Amino acid sequence: MKNSSNDIGFEIFGADVFNDAVMRERLPNPIYKKLKKTIQEGLPLEQEVAEVVACVMKDWAIEKGATHYSHWFQPMTGITAEKHDSFLFTTEDGRAITEFSSKQLIKGEQDASAFPSGGLRATFEARGYTAWDCTSPAFVKDRTLYIPTAFCSYTGEALDLKTPLLRSMDAINRQALRILRLFGDTATKRVIPTVGAEQEYFLIDKKYYMQRKDLIYTGRTLFGSRPPKGQELEDHYYGNLKTRVAKFMRELDKELWRLGIPAKTEHNEVAPAQHELAPVFETANIATDHNQLTMEIMKKVADKMGLACILHEKPFAGVNGSGKHNNWSLRTDDGRNLLKPGKTPENNAQFLIFFMAVIKAVDEYADLLRFSVASAGNDHRLGGHEAPPAIISVFIGDELADIIEQIETGVARNNGCSRELGIGVSTLPVLRKDLTDRNRTSPFAFTGNKFEFRSVGSSQSIATPNFIINTIVAEALCQIADRLEKASDFTAEVNKLFKELIKKHKRIIFNGNNYSEEWVEEAERRGLKNLKTTVDAIQALIDEKNIKLFEKHGILNSAEIHSRYEIQLENYVKTIRIEASTMVEMINRQILPASIRYMKEVADTVNSLNVANVDSSGVKGDLDKLVMLTKSLRNKTDELSHKIQQLDENNSEILARAIFCKDAIVPLMEELRSYADRLECSVDASFWPIPTYTDLMFGLI
Ligand code: ADP
Ligand code: MG
């Protein structure tokens, strides 16, 4: 089927993917069945199966033009890594043949010392290996067969973002199955978390991007006074696409579809030059791989088309930042969504258990959820006036709020008259199928059949937020199952449990405006945490109770957790340091010299005027202002250089260095910026050395 408006046809979907259809067609039937079972039920892969798969996969990839293969993984840098090996194998008589064995498919050796490993590097061998994640399909891109893998040290410690995600998927499967069995479901074999990550981004003209060192080095603008027009007219959201943007989206869809990435909706976002791509949801680990690929391909396609794609959480001060709405739900292997309210009261009791498990999980581990989205970039966004606040709460909508209240009080309200609500499994109220009320301000919202975690940063991997959600919900389900499995009267125990859960965890439910000042105060009264920065939020990771949680469900051990803690703080310090030095460089080599050149021009004008005119023209005042701003900017820049030096000479532990960045460097950078931005408004535009916000946000034609 061809799309009439252009020549992209849906037949290209998955054309470069070693997907189920390809496997069914090319693998011998018994092998295909065994591999399928492995994938669906999470069983270990048999050697004999792997051998055949490797051979067939190689032939398929070579037909697609591949000459190399690569174990593709996600180290803790947050971006993907790959090492390419060719299929080439030389024979003794000097010929070249191709080779790719099950060993090469399943396991690859990597030099782990090149990647961040936190404390693990000191204690364990520097070698690491990548292991095939056969639940995420291999694909061909740029003449290379990419094999999605997990990355571990030789002693088995996770060195990547994918391993804990895969482990958490097993954990939530185990616990969710226990609940299903309690409701008499013996057929379901596996429960799978599903994820749809809506990706926000900015597109700007590459020619302006190339002139901004801050965008090149840090991904965001460190300077820039607000343009006269921002997003106040709200004329960009869902607005008409500019021709170049529309072309970009078409090209992007084409590339993504070839790789089997189900890009579905593309539209303009609230801020000028901001856009969004929403995919159809998939199994959590595949959605994670696909989101990494989406980000990579967005950048490549933009570059090819003379554009720059900006994925930073807050590229421009004063306009909306970018996030990634992480839609999450649970699905059974036969395709039932466990967070979809059912048609019968019995189904609703099961739905409410899963629903309340999420509420309980978010309340008990709000600190971990906040940690899962912590980064230097997201610090600028969370708590701003357009993004969810740093305070974690859940939006559930009026109808569910009402049902929960009825359960808690035990009084059912029906057609205006109250009657006693037995809250037995069979007497729970029937929920409407479509619960559509929305609250765009909530960080964690129930949207009818899934939860939407909106605090996730636009540039981060969704592996971390999802392994956290899976783990904390697994724990809540585990506690619920422990209790219900022991109950002699199941219905009575469910009744009691609902009431208790609601009483205990309703403080995390908030259906009002999360951006308001009142909510900050109200949340404090409720005892909810407001962890404003990465440095505050990351402490949750090494909290005793959280380490116990990760160990209990086999997600991460204490050494792995501490290594992650170190790496994340390291990343924070490095990011701030790069930003601060970029600022110093741009001021000293671009902004100050330009201001001084313009100052000379004004000074020459002052000198050329006679005394009487100087006073009446006001030019002297302009010069004084320029002198004052330039002087302050220079002083503050020297101060910032000094602070960077102090940071470099500071040998204390990583936490102290991170705190120094947060308290001494970040606020100084803000101050410095305010002088530079005021200068921008006082200096003749033709002297200003870098593209302005107007160029960047409105300059794409
Ligand atoms: P909107 O939020 O604009 O109403 P949708 O409800 O269609 O849009 O979906 C938003 C995102 O949520 C999409 O990426 C979609 O694939 C994803 N989504 C929908 N259902 C689920 C689900 N059961 N599990 C995970 N993600 C889902
Ligand atoms: Mg959404």
XYZ file of C-alpha atoms in Angstrom, residues 586-607 622-623 626-627 630 633-634 679 682-690:
39
model
C 32.026 32.252 25.233
C 32.235 35.334 27.413
C 35.953 35.833 27.125
C 36.235 35.097 23.423
C 32.922 36.244 22.015
C 30.651 38.272 24.269
C 33.205 40.543 25.983
C 35.197 41.332 22.814
C 31.970 42.206 20.955
C 30.744 44.373 23.811
C 34.079 46.168 23.975
C 34.050 46.806 20.230
C 30.609 48.309 20.503
C 31.621 50.265 23.585
C 34.415 51.840 21.573
C 31.917 52.895 18.939
C 29.709 54.524 21.561
C 32.752 56.111 23.236
C 33.835 57.536 19.844
C 30.358 58.991 19.437
C 30.533 60.543 22.901
C 33.923 62.078 22.048
C 24.376 54.346 27.244
C 28.132 54.239 27.569
C 27.762 49.361 28.872
C 30.769 49.996 31.085
C 30.841 44.778 30.979
C 30.317 40.441 33.548
C 34.099 40.355 33.621
C 24.286 43.300 27.473
C 22.130 47.031 24.983
C 24.561 46.142 22.207
C 23.865 46.901 18.516
C 22.549 43.665 16.976
C 25.129 43.785 14.204
C 27.879 43.522 16.837
C 26.340 40.599 18.731
C 28.546 37.577 18.061
C 26.072 34.699 18.472
